[in-house]
């Protein structure tokens, strides 16, 4: 019903920047607009649980994990059915697979993930 595809991952040096993109498609949008989905970014490092990085709810304020606050910014372009995660001042501990999430009232949708590696 909703397919989410991430892109923009790769290698970055500590202190560098990357911008992740997540584009949505599917028959869900024959009924609803992209703005109907609350969007978020999660990440999972090796041996760790998946954690919320940033969330952009339909209503309310944007939320960030304390570890990324001030460095990462989540945004969306509804006309493109795309959500972004701008990542600045990257640290080695940001290394993880990053997943896009879309939340509808009766369903959660996940992308396949994109690898982000921060290393010198």
CSV table of N, CA and C in Angstrom, one decimal, residues 14-101:
chain,number,residue,atom,x,y,z
A,14,UNK,N,34.2,12.1,9.7
A,14,UNK,CA,33.8,12.9,10.9
A,14,UNK,C,33.7,14.4,10.6
A,15,UNK,N,32.6,15.0,11.0
A,15,UNK,CA,32.5,16.4,10.8
A,15,UNK,C,31.8,16.7,9.4
A,16,UNK,N,31.6,15.7,8.6
A,16,UNK,CA,31.1,15.9,7.3
A,16,UNK,C,29.5,15.9,7.3
A,17,UNK,N,28.9,15.9,6.1
A,17,UNK,CA,27.5,15.9,6.0
A,17,UNK,C,27.0,15.0,5.0
A,18,UNK,N,25.8,14.5,5.2
A,18,UNK,CA,25.0,13.7,4.2
A,18,UNK,C,23.6,14.1,4.3
A,19,UNK,N,22.9,14.0,3.2
A,19,UNK,CA,21.4,14.2,3.2
A,19,UNK,C,20.7,12.9,2.7
A,20,UNK,N,19.9,12.3,3.5
A,20,UNK,CA,19.1,11.2,3.2
A,20,UNK,C,17.8,11.6,2.6
A,21,UNK,N,17.3,10.8,1.7
A,21,UNK,CA,16.0,11.1,1.1
A,21,UNK,C,15.1,9.8,1.2
A,22,UNK,N,13.9,10.0,1.4
A,22,UNK,CA,12.9,8.9,1.4
A,22,UNK,C,11.7,9.3,0.6
A,23,UNK,N,11.5,8.5,-0.5
A,23,UNK,CA,10.4,8.8,-1.4
A,23,UNK,C,9.3,7.7,-1.3
A,24,UNK,N,8.1,8.2,-1.2
A,24,UNK,CA,6.9,7.2,-1.0
A,24,UNK,C,6.2,7.1,-2.3
A,25,UNK,N,5.6,5.9,-2.4
A,25,UNK,CA,4.7,5.6,-3.5
A,25,UNK,C,3.7,4.5,-3.1
A,26,UNK,N,2.7,4.2,-3.9
A,26,UNK,CA,1.8,3.1,-3.6
A,26,UNK,C,0.4,3.5,-3.7
A,27,UNK,N,-0.5,2.5,-3.7
A,27,UNK,CA,-1.9,2.8,-3.9
A,27,UNK,C,-2.6,3.5,-2.8
A,28,UNK,N,-1.9,3.6,-1.6
A,28,UNK,CA,-2.3,4.4,-0.5
A,28,UNK,C,-2.7,5.8,-1.0
A,29,UNK,N,-1.9,6.3,-1.9
A,29,UNK,CA,-2.0,7.7,-2.3
A,29,UNK,C,-3.1,7.9,-3.4
A,30,UNK,N,-3.8,6.9,-3.8
A,30,UNK,CA,-5.0,7.1,-4.6
A,30,UNK,C,-6.1,7.6,-3.7
A,31,UNK,N,-6.0,7.4,-2.4
A,31,UNK,CA,-7.0,7.9,-1.4
A,31,UNK,C,-6.5,9.0,-0.6
A,32,UNK,N,-5.3,9.0,-0.2
A,32,UNK,CA,-4.8,10.0,0.8
A,32,UNK,C,-3.6,10.7,0.2
A,33,UNK,N,-3.3,11.9,0.7
A,33,UNK,CA,-2.1,12.6,0.3
A,33,UNK,C,-1.0,12.2,1.2
A,34,UNK,N,0.2,12.5,0.7
A,34,UNK,CA,1.4,12.2,1.5
A,34,UNK,C,1.4,12.9,2.9
A,35,UNK,N,0.8,14.1,2.9
A,35,UNK,CA,0.7,14.8,4.2
A,35,UNK,C,-0.1,14.0,5.3
A,36,UNK,N,-0.8,13.0,4.9
A,36,UNK,CA,-1.6,12.2,5.8
A,36,UNK,C,-0.7,11.3,6.7
A,37,UNK,N,0.5,11.1,6.2
A,37,UNK,CA,1.5,10.2,6.9
A,37,UNK,C,2.4,11.1,7.9
A,38,UNK,N,2.5,10.6,9.1
A,38,UNK,CA,3.6,11.1,9.9
A,38,UNK,C,4.8,10.4,9.5
A,39,UNK,N,5.9,11.1,9.4
A,39,UNK,CA,7.2,10.5,8.9
A,39,UNK,C,8.2,10.6,10.0
A,40,UNK,N,9.2,9.6,9.9
A,40,UNK,CA,10.3,9.6,10.8
A,40,UNK,C,11.5,8.9,10.2
A,41,UNK,N,12.6,9.1,10.8
A,41,UNK,CA,13.8,8.4,10.5
A,41,UNK,C,14.3,7.6,11.8
A,42,UNK,N,14.6,6.4,11.6
A,42,UNK,CA,15.2,5.5,12.6
A,42,UNK,C,16.6,5.0,12.1
A,43,UNK,N,17.4,4.5,13.1
A,43,UNK,CA,18.6,3.9,12.7
A,43,UNK,C,18.9,2.7,13.6
A,44,UNK,N,19.7,1.8,13.0
A,44,UNK,CA,20.1,0.6,13.8
A,44,UNK,C,21.6,0.4,13.5
A,45,UNK,N,22.4,0.5,14.6
A,45,UNK,CA,23.8,0.1,14.5
A,45,UNK,C,24.0,-1.3,14.8
A,46,UNK,N,25.1,-1.9,14.3
A,46,UNK,CA,25.3,-3.3,14.6
A,46,UNK,C,25.3,-3.7,16.1
A,47,UNK,N,24.5,-4.7,16.4
A,47,UNK,CA,24.4,-5.1,17.8
A,47,UNK,C,23.5,-4.2,18.6
A,48,UNK,N,22.9,-3.2,18.0
A,48,UNK,CA,22.0,-2.3,18.8
A,48,UNK,C,20.6,-2.4,18.4
A,49,UNK,N,19.7,-1.9,19.2
A,49,UNK,CA,18.3,-1.8,18.9
A,49,UNK,C,18.0,-0.7,17.9
A,50,UNK,N,17.0,-0.8,17.1
A,50,UNK,CA,16.6,0.3,16.3
A,50,UNK,C,16.1,1.5,17.2
A,51,UNK,N,16.5,2.7,16.8
A,51,UNK,CA,16.2,3.8,17.6
A,51,UNK,C,15.6,4.9,16.8
A,52,UNK,N,14.8,5.7,17.3
A,52,UNK,CA,14.2,6.9,16.6
A,52,UNK,C,15.3,8.0,16.6
A,53,UNK,N,15.5,8.5,15.4
A,53,UNK,CA,16.4,9.6,15.2
A,53,UNK,C,15.7,10.9,15.1
A,54,UNK,N,14.6,11.0,14.3
A,54,UNK,CA,13.9,12.2,14.1
A,54,UNK,C,12.5,11.9,13.7
A,55,UNK,N,11.5,12.6,14.1
A,55,UNK,CA,10.1,12.4,13.8
A,55,UNK,C,9.4,13.7,13.4
A,56,UNK,N,8.6,13.6,12.4
A,56,UNK,CA,7.8,14.7,11.9
A,56,UNK,C,6.4,14.3,11.9
A,57,UNK,N,5.7,14.5,13.0
A,57,UNK,CA,4.3,14.1,13.2
A,57,UNK,C,3.4,15.0,12.3
A,58,UNK,N,2.2,14.4,12.1
A,58,UNK,CA,1.2,15.2,11.4
A,58,UNK,C,0.8,16.5,12.1
A,59,UNK,N,0.8,16.4,13.4
A,59,UNK,CA,0.5,17.5,14.3
A,59,UNK,C,1.6,17.5,15.4
A,60,UNK,N,1.9,18.7,15.9
A,60,UNK,CA,2.9,18.8,16.9
A,60,UNK,C,4.3,19.1,16.4
A,61,UNK,N,5.2,19.2,17.4
A,61,UNK,CA,6.5,19.6,17.1
A,61,UNK,C,7.4,18.4,16.6
A,62,UNK,N,8.4,18.8,15.8
A,62,UNK,CA,9.4,17.8,15.4
A,62,UNK,C,10.2,17.4,16.6
A,63,UNK,N,10.5,16.1,16.6
A,63,UNK,CA,11.3,15.5,17.7
A,63,UNK,C,12.6,14.9,17.2
A,64,UNK,N,13.6,15.1,18.0
A,64,UNK,CA,14.9,14.5,17.7
A,64,UNK,C,15.5,13.8,18.9
A,65,UNK,N,16.2,12.7,18.6
A,65,UNK,CA,17.0,12.1,19.6
A,65,UNK,C,18.0,13.0,20.2
A,66,UNK,N,18.3,13.0,21.5
A,66,UNK,CA,19.2,13.9,22.1
A,66,UNK,C,20.6,13.8,21.4
A,67,UNK,N,21.0,12.6,20.9
A,67,UNK,CA,22.3,12.4,20.4
A,67,UNK,C,22.5,13.1,19.0
A,68,UNK,N,21.4,13.5,18.4
A,68,UNK,CA,21.5,14.2,17.1
A,68,UNK,C,21.0,15.6,17.1
A,69,UNK,N,20.4,16.0,18.2
A,69,UNK,CA,19.8,17.4,18.3
A,69,UNK,C,20.9,18.4,18.0
A,70,UNK,N,20.5,19.4,17.1
A,70,UNK,CA,21.4,20.4,16.7
A,70,UNK,C,22.3,20.1,15.6
A,71,UNK,N,22.3,18.8,15.2
A,71,UNK,CA,23.1,18.4,14.0
A,71,UNK,C,22.3,17.9,12.9
A,72,UNK,N,21.1,17.2,13.2
A,72,UNK,CA,20.3,16.7,12.1
A,72,UNK,C,19.0,17.5,12.0
A,73,UNK,N,18.5,17.5,10.8
A,73,UNK,CA,17.2,18.2,10.5
A,73,UNK,C,16.3,17.3,9.6
A,74,UNK,N,15.1,17.1,10.1
A,74,UNK,CA,14.1,16.4,9.3
A,74,UNK,C,13.2,17.4,8.6
A,75,UNK,N,12.8,17.1,7.3
A,75,UNK,CA,11.9,18.0,6.6
A,75,UNK,C,11.2,17.2,5.6
A,76,UNK,N,10.2,17.7,5.0
A,76,UNK,CA,9.4,17.0,3.9
A,76,UNK,C,9.0,17.9,2.8
A,77,UNK,N,8.8,17.4,1.6
A,77,UNK,CA,8.2,18.1,0.5
A,77,UNK,C,7.0,17.2,0.1
A,78,UNK,N,5.9,17.6,0.5
A,78,UNK,CA,4.7,16.8,0.2
A,78,UNK,C,4.4,16.6,-1.3
A,79,UNK,N,4.7,17.6,-2.1
A,79,UNK,CA,4.4,17.5,-3.5
A,79,UNK,C,5.3,16.4,-4.1
A,80,UNK,N,6.5,16.1,-3.6
A,80,UNK,CA,7.4,15.1,-4.1
A,80,UNK,C,7.2,13.8,-3.3
A,81,UNK,N,6.3,13.8,-2.3
A,81,UNK,CA,6.2,12.6,-1.4
A,81,UNK,C,7.5,12.2,-0.9
A,82,UNK,N,8.3,13.1,-0.4
A,82,UNK,CA,9.6,12.9,0.0
A,82,UNK,C,9.9,13.5,1.4
A,83,UNK,N,10.6,12.8,2.2
A,83,UNK,CA,11.1,13.3,3.5
A,83,UNK,C,12.6,13.2,3.5
A,84,UNK,N,13.3,14.2,4.1
A,84,UNK,CA,14.7,14.3,4.1
A,84,UNK,C,15.2,14.2,5.5
A,85,UNK,N,16.5,13.8,5.6
A,85,UNK,CA,17.2,13.9,6.9
A,85,UNK,C,18.6,14.5,6.5
A,86,UNK,N,18.7,15.8,6.9
A,86,UNK,CA,20.0,16.5,6.7
A,86,UNK,C,20.9,16.2,7.9
A,87,UNK,N,22.0,15.6,7.7
A,87,UNK,CA,22.9,15.2,8.8
A,87,UNK,C,24.2,16.0,8.6
A,88,UNK,N,24.5,16.8,9.6
A,88,UNK,CA,25.7,17.6,9.7
A,88,UNK,C,26.5,17.2,10.9
A,89,UNK,N,27.8,17.6,10.9
A,89,UNK,CA,28.7,17.4,12.0
A,89,UNK,C,28.7,15.9,12.3
A,90,UNK,N,28.8,15.0,11.4
A,90,UNK,CA,28.7,13.6,11.6
A,90,UNK,C,29.8,13.1,12.5
A,91,UNK,N,29.4,12.1,13.3
A,91,UNK,CA,30.3,11.4,14.2
A,91,UNK,C,30.4,10.0,13.9
A,92,UNK,N,31.4,9.3,14.3
A,92,UNK,CA,31.5,7.8,14.0
A,92,UNK,C,30.3,7.1,14.6
A,93,UNK,N,29.8,7.5,15.8
A,93,UNK,CA,28.7,6.9,16.4
A,93,UNK,C,27.4,7.0,15.6
A,94,UNK,N,27.4,7.8,14.6
A,94,UNK,CA,26.2,7.9,13.7
A,94,UNK,C,26.2,6.8,12.7
A,95,UNK,N,27.2,6.0,12.6
A,95,UNK,CA,27.3,4.9,11.7
A,95,UNK,C,26.1,3.9,12.0
A,96,UNK,N,25.3,3.6,11.0
A,96,UNK,CA,24.1,2.7,11.2
A,96,UNK,C,23.4,2.6,9.9
A,97,UNK,N,22.5,1.7,9.8
A,97,UNK,CA,21.5,1.6,8.8
A,97,UNK,C,20.4,2.5,9.1
A,98,UNK,N,20.0,3.4,8.3
A,98,UNK,CA,19.0,4.4,8.5
A,98,UNK,C,17.7,4.0,7.8
A,99,UNK,N,16.6,4.0,8.5
A,99,UNK,CA,15.3,3.6,7.9
A,99,UNK,C,14.3,4.7,7.9
A,100,UNK,N,13.6,4.8,6.9
A,100,UNK,CA,12.5,5.7,6.8
A,100,UNK,C,11.2,5.0,7.3
A,101,UNK,N,10.4,5.8,8.0
A,101,UNK,CA,9.1,5.2,8.5
A,101,UNK,C,8.0,6.2,8.2
